Coordinates of N, CA and C in Angstrom, one line a residue:
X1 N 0.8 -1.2 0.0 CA 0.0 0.0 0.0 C 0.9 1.2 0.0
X2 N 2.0 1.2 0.9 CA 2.8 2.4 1.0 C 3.4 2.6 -0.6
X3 N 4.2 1.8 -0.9 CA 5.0 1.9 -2.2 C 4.3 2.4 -3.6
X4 N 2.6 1.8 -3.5 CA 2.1 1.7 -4.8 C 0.8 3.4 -4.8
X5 N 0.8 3.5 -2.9 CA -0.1 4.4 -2.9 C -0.2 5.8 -3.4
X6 N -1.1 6.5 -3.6 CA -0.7 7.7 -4.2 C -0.6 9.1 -3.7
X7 N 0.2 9.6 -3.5 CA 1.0 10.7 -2.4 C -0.2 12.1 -2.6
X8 N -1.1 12.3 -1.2 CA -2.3 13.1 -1.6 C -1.9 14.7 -0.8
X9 N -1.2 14.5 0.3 CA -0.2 15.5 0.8 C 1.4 15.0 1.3
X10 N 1.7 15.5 0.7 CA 3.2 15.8 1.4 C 3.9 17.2 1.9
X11 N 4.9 16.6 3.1 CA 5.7 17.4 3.4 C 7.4 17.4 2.8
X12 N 7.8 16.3 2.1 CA 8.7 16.6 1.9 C 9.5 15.0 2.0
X13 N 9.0 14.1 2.6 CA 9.5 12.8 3.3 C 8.6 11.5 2.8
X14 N 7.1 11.5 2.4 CA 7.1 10.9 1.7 C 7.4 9.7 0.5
X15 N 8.1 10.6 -0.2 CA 8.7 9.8 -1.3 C 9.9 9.2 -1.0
X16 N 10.6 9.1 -0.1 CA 11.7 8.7 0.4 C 11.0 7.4 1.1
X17 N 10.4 7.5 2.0 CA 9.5 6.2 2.7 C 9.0 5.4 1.3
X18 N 8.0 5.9 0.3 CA 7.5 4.8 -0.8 C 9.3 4.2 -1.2
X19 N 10.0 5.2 -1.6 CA 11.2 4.2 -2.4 C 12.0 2.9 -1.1
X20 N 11.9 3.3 0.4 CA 12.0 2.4 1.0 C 11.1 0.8 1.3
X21 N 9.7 1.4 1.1 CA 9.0 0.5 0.8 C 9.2 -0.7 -0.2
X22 N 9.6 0.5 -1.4 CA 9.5 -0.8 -2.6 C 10.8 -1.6 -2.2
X23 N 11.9 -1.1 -1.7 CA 13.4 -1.6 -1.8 C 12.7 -2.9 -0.5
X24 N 12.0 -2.9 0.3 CA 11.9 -4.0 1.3 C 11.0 -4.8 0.7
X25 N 10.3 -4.0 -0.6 CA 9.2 -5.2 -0.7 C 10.0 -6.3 -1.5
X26 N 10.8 -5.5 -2.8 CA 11.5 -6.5 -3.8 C 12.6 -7.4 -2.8
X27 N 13.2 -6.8 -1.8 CA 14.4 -7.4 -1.0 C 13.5 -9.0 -0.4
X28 N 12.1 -8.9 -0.1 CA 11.6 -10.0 0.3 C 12.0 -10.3 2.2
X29 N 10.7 -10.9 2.8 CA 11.1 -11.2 4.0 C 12.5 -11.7 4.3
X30 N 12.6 -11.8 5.4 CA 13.5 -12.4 6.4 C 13.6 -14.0 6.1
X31 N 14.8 -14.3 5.5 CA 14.9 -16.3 5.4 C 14.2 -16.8 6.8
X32 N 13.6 -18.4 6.9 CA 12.9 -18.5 7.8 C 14.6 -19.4 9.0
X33 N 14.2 -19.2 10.0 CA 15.5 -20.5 10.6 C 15.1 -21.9 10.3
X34 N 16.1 -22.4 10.4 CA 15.7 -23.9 10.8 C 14.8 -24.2 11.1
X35 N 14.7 -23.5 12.9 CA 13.7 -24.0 13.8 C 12.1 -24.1 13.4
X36 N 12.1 -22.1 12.7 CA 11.0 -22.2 12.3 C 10.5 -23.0 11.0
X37 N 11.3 -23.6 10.3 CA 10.7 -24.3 9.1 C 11.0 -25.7 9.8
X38 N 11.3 -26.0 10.8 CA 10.7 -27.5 11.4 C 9.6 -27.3 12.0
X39 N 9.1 -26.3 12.8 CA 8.1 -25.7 13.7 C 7.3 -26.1 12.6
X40 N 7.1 -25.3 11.3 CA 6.0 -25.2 10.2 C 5.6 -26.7 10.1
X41 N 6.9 -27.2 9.8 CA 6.9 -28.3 9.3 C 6.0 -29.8 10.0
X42 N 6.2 -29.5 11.5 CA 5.6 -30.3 12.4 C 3.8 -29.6 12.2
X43 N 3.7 -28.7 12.3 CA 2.0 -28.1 11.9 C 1.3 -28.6 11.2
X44 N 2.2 -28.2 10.0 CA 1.8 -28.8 8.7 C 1.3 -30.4 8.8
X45 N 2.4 -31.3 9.1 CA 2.1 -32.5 9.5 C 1.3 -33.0 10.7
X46 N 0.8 -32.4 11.8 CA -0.1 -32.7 12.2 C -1.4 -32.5 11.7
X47 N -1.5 -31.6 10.9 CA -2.8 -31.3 10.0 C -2.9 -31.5 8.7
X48 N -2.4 -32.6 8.2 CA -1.4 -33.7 7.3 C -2.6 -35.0 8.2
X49 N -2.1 -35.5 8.8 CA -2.4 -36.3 9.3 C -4.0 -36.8 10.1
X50 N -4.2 -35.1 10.5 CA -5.6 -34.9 11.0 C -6.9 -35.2 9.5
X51 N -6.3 -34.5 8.5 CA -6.7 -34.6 7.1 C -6.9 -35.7 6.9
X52 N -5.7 -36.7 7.0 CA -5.7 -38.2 6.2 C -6.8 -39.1 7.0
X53 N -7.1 -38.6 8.2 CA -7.6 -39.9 9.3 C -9.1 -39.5 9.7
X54 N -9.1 -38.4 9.0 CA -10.2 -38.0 9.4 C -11.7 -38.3 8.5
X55 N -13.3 -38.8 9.1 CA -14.1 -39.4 8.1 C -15.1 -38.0 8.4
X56 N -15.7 -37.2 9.1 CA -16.4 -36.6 8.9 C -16.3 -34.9 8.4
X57 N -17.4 -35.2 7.6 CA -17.4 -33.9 6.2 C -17.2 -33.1 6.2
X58 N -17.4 -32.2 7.8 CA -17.4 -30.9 7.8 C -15.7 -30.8 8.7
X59 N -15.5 -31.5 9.6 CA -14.0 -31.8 10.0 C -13.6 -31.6 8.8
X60 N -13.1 -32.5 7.9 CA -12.7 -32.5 6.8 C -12.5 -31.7 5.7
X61 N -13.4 -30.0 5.9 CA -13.0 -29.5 5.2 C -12.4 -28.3 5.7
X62 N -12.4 -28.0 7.2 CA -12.1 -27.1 7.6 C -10.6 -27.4 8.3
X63 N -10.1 -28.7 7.9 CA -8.9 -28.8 8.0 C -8.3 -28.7 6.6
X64 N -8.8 -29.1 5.3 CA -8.3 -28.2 4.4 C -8.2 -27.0 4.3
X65 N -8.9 -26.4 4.3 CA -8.9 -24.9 4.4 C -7.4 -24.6 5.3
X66 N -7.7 -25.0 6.6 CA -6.1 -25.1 7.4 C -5.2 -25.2 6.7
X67 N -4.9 -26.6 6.3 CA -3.7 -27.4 5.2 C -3.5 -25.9 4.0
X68 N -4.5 -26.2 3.5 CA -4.3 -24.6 2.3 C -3.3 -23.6 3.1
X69 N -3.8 -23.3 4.1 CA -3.1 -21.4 4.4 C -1.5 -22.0 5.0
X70 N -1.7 -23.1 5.9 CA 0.2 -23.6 6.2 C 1.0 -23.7 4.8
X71 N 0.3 -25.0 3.8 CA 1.3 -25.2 2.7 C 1.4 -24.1 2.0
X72 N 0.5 -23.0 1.9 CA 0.6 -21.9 0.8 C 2.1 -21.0 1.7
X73 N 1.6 -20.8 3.1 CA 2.5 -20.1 3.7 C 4.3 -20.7 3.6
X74 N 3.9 -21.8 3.9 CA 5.7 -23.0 4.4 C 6.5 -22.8 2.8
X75 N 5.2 -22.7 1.8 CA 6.2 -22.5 0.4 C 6.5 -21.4 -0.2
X76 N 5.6 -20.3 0.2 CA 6.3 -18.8 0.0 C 7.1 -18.7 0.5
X77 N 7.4 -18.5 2.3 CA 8.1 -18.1 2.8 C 9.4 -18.3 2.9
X78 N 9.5 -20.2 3.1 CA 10.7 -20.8 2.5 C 11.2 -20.2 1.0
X79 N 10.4 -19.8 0.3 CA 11.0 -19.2 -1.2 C 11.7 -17.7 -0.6
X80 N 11.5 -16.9 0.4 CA 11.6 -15.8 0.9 C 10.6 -14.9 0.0
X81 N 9.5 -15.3 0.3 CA 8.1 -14.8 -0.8 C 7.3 -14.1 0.0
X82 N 6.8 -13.0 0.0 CA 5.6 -12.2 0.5 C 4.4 -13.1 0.6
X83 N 3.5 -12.9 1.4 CA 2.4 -13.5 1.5 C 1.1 -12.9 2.0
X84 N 0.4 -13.1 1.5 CA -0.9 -12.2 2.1 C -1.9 -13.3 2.4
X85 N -3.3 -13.0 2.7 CA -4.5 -13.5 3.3 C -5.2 -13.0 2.3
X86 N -6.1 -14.8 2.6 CA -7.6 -14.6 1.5 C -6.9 -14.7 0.1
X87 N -7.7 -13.7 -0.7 CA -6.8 -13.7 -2.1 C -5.6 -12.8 -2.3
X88 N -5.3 -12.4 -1.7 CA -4.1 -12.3 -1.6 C -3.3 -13.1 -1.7
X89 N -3.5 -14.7 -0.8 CA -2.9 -15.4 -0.9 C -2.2 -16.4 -2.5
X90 N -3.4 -16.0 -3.0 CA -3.1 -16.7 -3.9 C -2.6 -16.0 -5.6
X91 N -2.7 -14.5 -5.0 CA -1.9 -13.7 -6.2 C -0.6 -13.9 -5.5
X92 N 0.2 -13.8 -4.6 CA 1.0 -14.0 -4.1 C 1.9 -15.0 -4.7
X93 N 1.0 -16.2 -4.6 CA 1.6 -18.0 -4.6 C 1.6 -18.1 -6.5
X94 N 0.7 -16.9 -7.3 CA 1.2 -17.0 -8.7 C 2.1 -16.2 -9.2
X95 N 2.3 -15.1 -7.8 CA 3.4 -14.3 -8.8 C 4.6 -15.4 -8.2
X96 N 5.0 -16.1 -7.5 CA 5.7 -17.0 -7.1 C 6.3 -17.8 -8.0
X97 N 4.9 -18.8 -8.6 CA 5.4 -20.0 -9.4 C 4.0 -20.5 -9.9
X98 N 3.7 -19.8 -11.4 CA 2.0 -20.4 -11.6 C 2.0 -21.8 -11.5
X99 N 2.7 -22.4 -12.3 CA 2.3 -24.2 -12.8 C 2.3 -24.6 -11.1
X100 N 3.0 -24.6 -10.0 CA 2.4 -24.9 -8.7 C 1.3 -24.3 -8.0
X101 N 1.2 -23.0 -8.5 CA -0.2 -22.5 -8.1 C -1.4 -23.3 -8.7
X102 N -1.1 -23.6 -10.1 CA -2.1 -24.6 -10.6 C -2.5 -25.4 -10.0
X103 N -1.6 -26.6 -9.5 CA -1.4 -28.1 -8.8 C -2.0 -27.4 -7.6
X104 N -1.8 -26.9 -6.8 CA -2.3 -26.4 -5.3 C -4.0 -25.8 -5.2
X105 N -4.4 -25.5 -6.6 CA -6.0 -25.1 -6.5 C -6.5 -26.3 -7.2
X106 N -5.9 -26.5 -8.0 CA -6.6 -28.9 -8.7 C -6.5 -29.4 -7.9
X107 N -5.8 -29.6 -6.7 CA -5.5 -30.3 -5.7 C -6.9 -30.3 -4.7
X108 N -7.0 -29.1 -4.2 CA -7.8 -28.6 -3.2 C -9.1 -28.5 -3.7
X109 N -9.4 -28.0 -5.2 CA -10.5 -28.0 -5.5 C -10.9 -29.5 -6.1
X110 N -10.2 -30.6 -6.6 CA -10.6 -31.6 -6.6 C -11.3 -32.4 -5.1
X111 N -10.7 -32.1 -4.3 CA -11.2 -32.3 -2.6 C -12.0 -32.0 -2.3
X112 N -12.2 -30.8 -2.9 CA -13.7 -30.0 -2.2 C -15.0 -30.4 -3.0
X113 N -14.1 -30.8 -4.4 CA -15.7 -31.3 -5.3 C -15.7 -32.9 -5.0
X114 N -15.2 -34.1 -5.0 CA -15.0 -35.3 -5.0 C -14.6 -35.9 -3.7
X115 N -14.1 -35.1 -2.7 CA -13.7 -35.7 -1.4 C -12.6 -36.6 -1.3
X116 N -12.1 -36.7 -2.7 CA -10.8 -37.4 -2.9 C -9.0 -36.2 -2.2
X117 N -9.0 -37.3 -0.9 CA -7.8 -36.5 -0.4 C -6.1 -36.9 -1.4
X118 N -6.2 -37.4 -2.2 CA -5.1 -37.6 -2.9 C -4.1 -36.8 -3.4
X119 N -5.1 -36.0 -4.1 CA -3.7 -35.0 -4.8 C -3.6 -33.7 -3.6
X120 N -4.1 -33.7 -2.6 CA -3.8 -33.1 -1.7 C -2.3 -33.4 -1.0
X121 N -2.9 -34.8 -0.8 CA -1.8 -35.2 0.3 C -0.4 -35.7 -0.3
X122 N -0.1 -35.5 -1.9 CA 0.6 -35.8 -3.1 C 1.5 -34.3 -2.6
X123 N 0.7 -33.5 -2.7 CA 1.2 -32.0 -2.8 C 1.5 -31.7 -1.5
X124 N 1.1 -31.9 -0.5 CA 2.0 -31.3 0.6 C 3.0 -32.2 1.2
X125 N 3.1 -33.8 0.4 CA 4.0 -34.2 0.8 C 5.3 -34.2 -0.2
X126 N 5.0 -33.4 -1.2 CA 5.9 -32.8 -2.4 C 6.7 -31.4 -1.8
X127 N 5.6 -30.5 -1.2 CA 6.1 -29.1 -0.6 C 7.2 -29.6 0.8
X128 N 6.9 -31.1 1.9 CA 7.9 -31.0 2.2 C 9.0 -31.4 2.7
X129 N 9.1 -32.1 1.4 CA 10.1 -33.2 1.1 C 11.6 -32.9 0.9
X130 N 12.0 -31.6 0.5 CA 13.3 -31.2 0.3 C 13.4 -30.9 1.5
X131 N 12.6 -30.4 2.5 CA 13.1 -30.3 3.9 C 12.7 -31.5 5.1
X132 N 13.4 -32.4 4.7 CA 12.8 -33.7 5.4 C 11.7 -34.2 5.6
X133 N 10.8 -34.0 5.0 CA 9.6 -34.6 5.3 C 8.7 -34.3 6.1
X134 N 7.3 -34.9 6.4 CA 6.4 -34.7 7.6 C 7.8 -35.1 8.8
X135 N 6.8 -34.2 9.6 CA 7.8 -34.4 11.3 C 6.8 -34.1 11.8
X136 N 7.0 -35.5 13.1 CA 5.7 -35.8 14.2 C 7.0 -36.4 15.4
X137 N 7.5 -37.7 15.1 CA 7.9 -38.6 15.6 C 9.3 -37.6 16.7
X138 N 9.5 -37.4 17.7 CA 10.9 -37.4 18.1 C 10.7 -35.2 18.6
X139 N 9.5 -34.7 17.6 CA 9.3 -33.2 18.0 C 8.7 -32.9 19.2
X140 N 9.6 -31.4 19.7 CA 8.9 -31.1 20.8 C 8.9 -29.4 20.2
X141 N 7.9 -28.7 21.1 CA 8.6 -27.3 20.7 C 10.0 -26.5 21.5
X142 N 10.6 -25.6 21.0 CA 12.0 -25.7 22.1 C 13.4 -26.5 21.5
X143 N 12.7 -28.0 21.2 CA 13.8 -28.9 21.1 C 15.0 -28.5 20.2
X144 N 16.0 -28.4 20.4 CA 17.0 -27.7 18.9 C 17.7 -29.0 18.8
X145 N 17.9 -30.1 18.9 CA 18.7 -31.1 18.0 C 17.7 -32.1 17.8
X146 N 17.0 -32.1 16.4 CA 16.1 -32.4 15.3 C 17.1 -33.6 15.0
X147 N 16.8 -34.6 14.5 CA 17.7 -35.4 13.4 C 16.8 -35.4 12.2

């Protein structure tokens, strides 16, 4: 909003703030730590799991909805990607990377029309696999020596 907004009074200082804006926006968040991309990563996987075992309909979709906002978040961020809420989220997740934006709304909206958890649980165990996998077994929060 700052960077794009349109300067209706100024004093003088302004435009200095927008050009800092935009320099933080292109620079991109803060890389995530370790810690916090196992933290994500254990969330993610408990609601992974809540997903997979779960038989009633309305549970079942309001843990996707969940699953949606962690995996959209765990893969922007890890990219060092802006992220927003709602639709935002998902202009976000195409200025990112469309052809996975694609797979992540087929995925989700095949779910929501067929109830088929498959290419759901394909894709968030694709999102996070380069960082070892679901994690349940051996986490605590706090804990700092992960294997």
């Amino acid at each position: 909003m700052v960077s794009e907004g349109i300067i209706l009074k100024d004093d003088g200082v302004v435009e200095c703030i927008k050009k800092e804006a935009k320099k933080l926006l292109v620079k991109g968040p803060e890389e995530w730590s370790l810690e916090t991309i196992n933290t994500k990563r254990y969330f993610i996987t408990d609601a992974l799991e809540d997903f997979i075992g779960c038989s009633n309909r309305g549970e079942e979709i309001f843990i996707a909805n969940t699953l949606a906002e962690l995996a959209s978040e765990f893969v922007l961020r890890t990219n060092r990607k802006w992220m927003g809420a709602s639709k935002w989220t998902v202009r976000s997740l195409r200025k990112y990377d469309e052809e996975f934006t694609k797979q992540l709304i087929e995925a989700f909206d095949r779910f929501y029309r067929t109830g088929s958890k498959t290419a759901v649980i394909q894709l968030v165990d694709h999102i996070l696999q380069p960082y070892g996998g679901r994690l349940f077994d051996g986490f605590s929060l706090g804990k700092s020596n992960l294997e």
